[in-house]
Coordinates of C-alpha atoms in Angstrom, one line a residue:
X3 CA 74.5 -116.0 -19.7
X4 CA 75.9 -115.4 -16.2
X5 CA 73.7 -113.4 -14.0
X6 CA 76.7 -111.4 -12.5
X7 CA 77.7 -110.5 -15.9
X8 CA 77.1 -106.7 -16.4
X9 CA 76.3 -107.2 -20.0
X10 CA 73.5 -109.5 -19.2
X11 CA 71.9 -107.0 -16.7
X12 CA 70.8 -103.8 -18.6
X13 CA 70.3 -102.1 -15.3
X14 CA 73.9 -102.5 -14.4
X15 CA 75.1 -100.6 -17.5
X16 CA 72.7 -97.8 -16.8
X17 CA 74.0 -97.6 -13.3
X18 CA 77.6 -97.5 -14.3
X19 CA 76.8 -94.8 -17.0
X20 CA 75.1 -92.8 -14.1
X21 CA 78.1 -93.3 -11.9
X22 CA 80.6 -92.2 -14.7
X23 CA 78.2 -89.1 -15.3
X24 CA 78.2 -88.1 -11.6
X25 CA 81.9 -88.6 -11.4
X26 CA 82.6 -86.3 -14.3
X27 CA 80.0 -83.7 -12.9
X28 CA 81.8 -84.0 -9.6
X29 CA 85.3 -83.4 -11.3
X30 CA 83.8 -80.2 -13.1
X31 CA 82.3 -78.9 -9.9
X32 CA 85.8 -79.5 -8.3
X33 CA 87.5 -77.5 -11.2
X34 CA 85.1 -74.8 -10.8
X35 CA 85.6 -74.6 -7.0
X36 CA 89.4 -74.4 -7.5
X37 CA 88.9 -71.5 -10.0
X38 CA 86.8 -69.6 -7.7
X39 CA 89.1 -70.0 -4.8
X40 CA 91.9 -68.8 -7.1
X41 CA 89.9 -65.8 -8.0
X42 CA 89.1 -65.0 -4.3
X43 CA 92.7 -65.3 -3.5
X44 CA 93.8 -62.9 -6.1
X45 CA 91.0 -60.4 -5.2
X46 CA 92.0 -60.5 -1.4
X47 CA 95.6 -59.9 -2.5
X48 CA 94.4 -56.8 -4.6
X49 CA 92.5 -55.5 -1.7
X50 CA 95.4 -55.9 0.7
X51 CA 97.5 -53.9 -1.6
X52 CA 94.8 -51.2 -1.9
X53 CA 94.4 -51.0 1.8
X54 CA 98.3 -50.7 2.3
X55 CA 98.2 -48.0 -0.5
X56 CA 95.5 -46.1 1.2
X57 CA 97.3 -46.3 4.5
X58 CA 100.4 -44.9 2.9
X59 CA 98.5 -42.1 1.3
X60 CA 96.9 -41.3 4.7
X61 CA 100.3 -41.0 6.5
X62 CA 101.9 -39.0 3.5
X63 CA 99.0 -36.6 3.6
X64 CA 99.5 -36.1 7.4
X65 CA 103.3 -35.6 6.9
X66 CA 102.7 -33.1 4.2
X67 CA 100.1 -31.1 6.4
X68 CA 102.7 -31.1 9.3
X69 CA 105.5 -29.7 7.1
X70 CA 103.2 -27.1 5.6
X71 CA 102.0 -25.9 9.0
X72 CA 105.7 -25.9 10.3
X73 CA 106.6 -23.5 7.4
X74 CA 103.5 -21.5 7.6
X75 CA 102.0 -22.5 4.4
X76 CA 98.2 -22.6 4.3
X77 CA 97.0 -26.2 4.3
X78 CA 93.9 -28.0 3.2
X79 CA 91.1 -27.5 5.7
X80 CA 90.4 -30.0 8.3
X81 CA 86.9 -30.4 7.0
X82 CA 88.3 -31.1 3.5
X83 CA 90.7 -33.7 4.8
X84 CA 87.7 -35.2 6.7
X85 CA 85.7 -35.5 3.7
X86 CA 88.7 -37.2 1.9
X87 CA 89.1 -39.5 4.7
X88 CA 85.4 -40.3 4.7
X89 CA 85.7 -41.2 1.0
X90 CA 88.7 -43.4 1.6
X91 CA 86.7 -45.3 4.5
X92 CA 83.7 -45.7 2.3
X93 CA 86.0 -47.3 -0.3
X94 CA 87.4 -49.7 2.4
X95 CA 83.9 -50.5 3.5
X96 CA 83.1 -51.5 -0.1
X97 CA 86.2 -53.7 -0.3
X98 CA 85.3 -55.2 3.0
X99 CA 81.8 -56.0 1.9
X100 CA 83.1 -57.6 -1.3
X101 CA 85.6 -59.7 0.7
X102 CA 82.7 -60.7 3.0
X103 CA 80.6 -61.7 0.0
X104 CA 83.5 -63.9 -1.5
X105 CA 84.0 -65.5 2.1
X106 CA 80.3 -66.3 2.2
X107 CA 80.5 -67.7 -1.4
X108 CA 83.4 -69.8 -0.4
X109 CA 81.7 -71.3 2.6
X110 CA 78.6 -72.0 0.4
X111 CA 80.8 -73.8 -2.0
X112 CA 82.4 -75.9 0.7
X113 CA 78.8 -76.8 1.8
X114 CA 78.0 -77.8 -1.6
X115 CA 81.2 -79.7 -1.9
X116 CA 80.3 -81.6 1.5
X117 CA 76.9 -82.5 0.2
X118 CA 78.3 -83.7 -3.0
X119 CA 81.0 -85.7 -1.4
X120 CA 78.4 -87.3 1.0
X121 CA 76.4 -88.2 -2.3
X122 CA 79.4 -90.0 -3.7
X123 CA 80.0 -91.9 -0.4
X124 CA 76.2 -93.0 -0.4
X125 CA 76.4 -94.0 -4.0
X126 CA 79.7 -96.0 -3.4
X127 CA 78.2 -97.7 -0.3
X128 CA 74.9 -98.5 -2.2
X129 CA 77.0 -100.0 -5.0
X130 CA 79.2 -102.0 -2.5
X131 CA 76.1 -103.4 -0.8
X132 CA 74.4 -104.2 -4.1
X133 CA 77.4 -106.0 -5.1
X134 CA 77.7 -107.7 -1.8
X135 CA 74.1 -108.9 -1.9
X136 CA 74.4 -110.1 -5.5
X137 CA 77.4 -112.3 -4.6
X138 CA 75.4 -114.9 -2.4
X139 CA 72.7 -115.1 -5.0
X140 CA 75.2 -115.8 -7.7
X141 CA 76.9 -118.3 -5.6
X142 CA 73.7 -120.1 -4.8
X143 CA 72.5 -120.1 -8.4
X144 CA 76.0 -121.2 -9.7
X145 CA 76.3 -124.3 -7.3
X146 CA 72.9 -125.7 -7.9
X147 CA 72.8 -127.7 -4.7
X148 CA 70.7 -127.2 -1.7
X149 CA 72.5 -125.1 0.9
X150 CA 70.1 -126.0 3.7
X151 CA 71.3 -128.6 6.1

């Protein structure tokens, strides 16, 4: 049996299997990250539309009040409008907090991705070094002659 043959070294097969498992795990993690990013993008779009809708409602409400005052119709009290504006502001704060949490989660996923990528790189470097270190041993065993001069 050849020493460099993976079939003759049971540890090489285990290492290859571990690498394949790690690669599959990394691929699944990448898919989950992509799905989370898509969900975040959709949520941001929904919140942007909600913010625009709230802005339009505020403007419409102000125009209606102005028209009503111009024709002498009683309008909703300023205090009532202030409470309504306060509720809209609270809703905007909640959306903003949700957006902040999504941004934080995105950054945390990016940190995990970086760590995972560094692990992959470290694993590949170790494999390369192991293969490189095994080559001189195989060559010296295969030649059978003394390499000292």
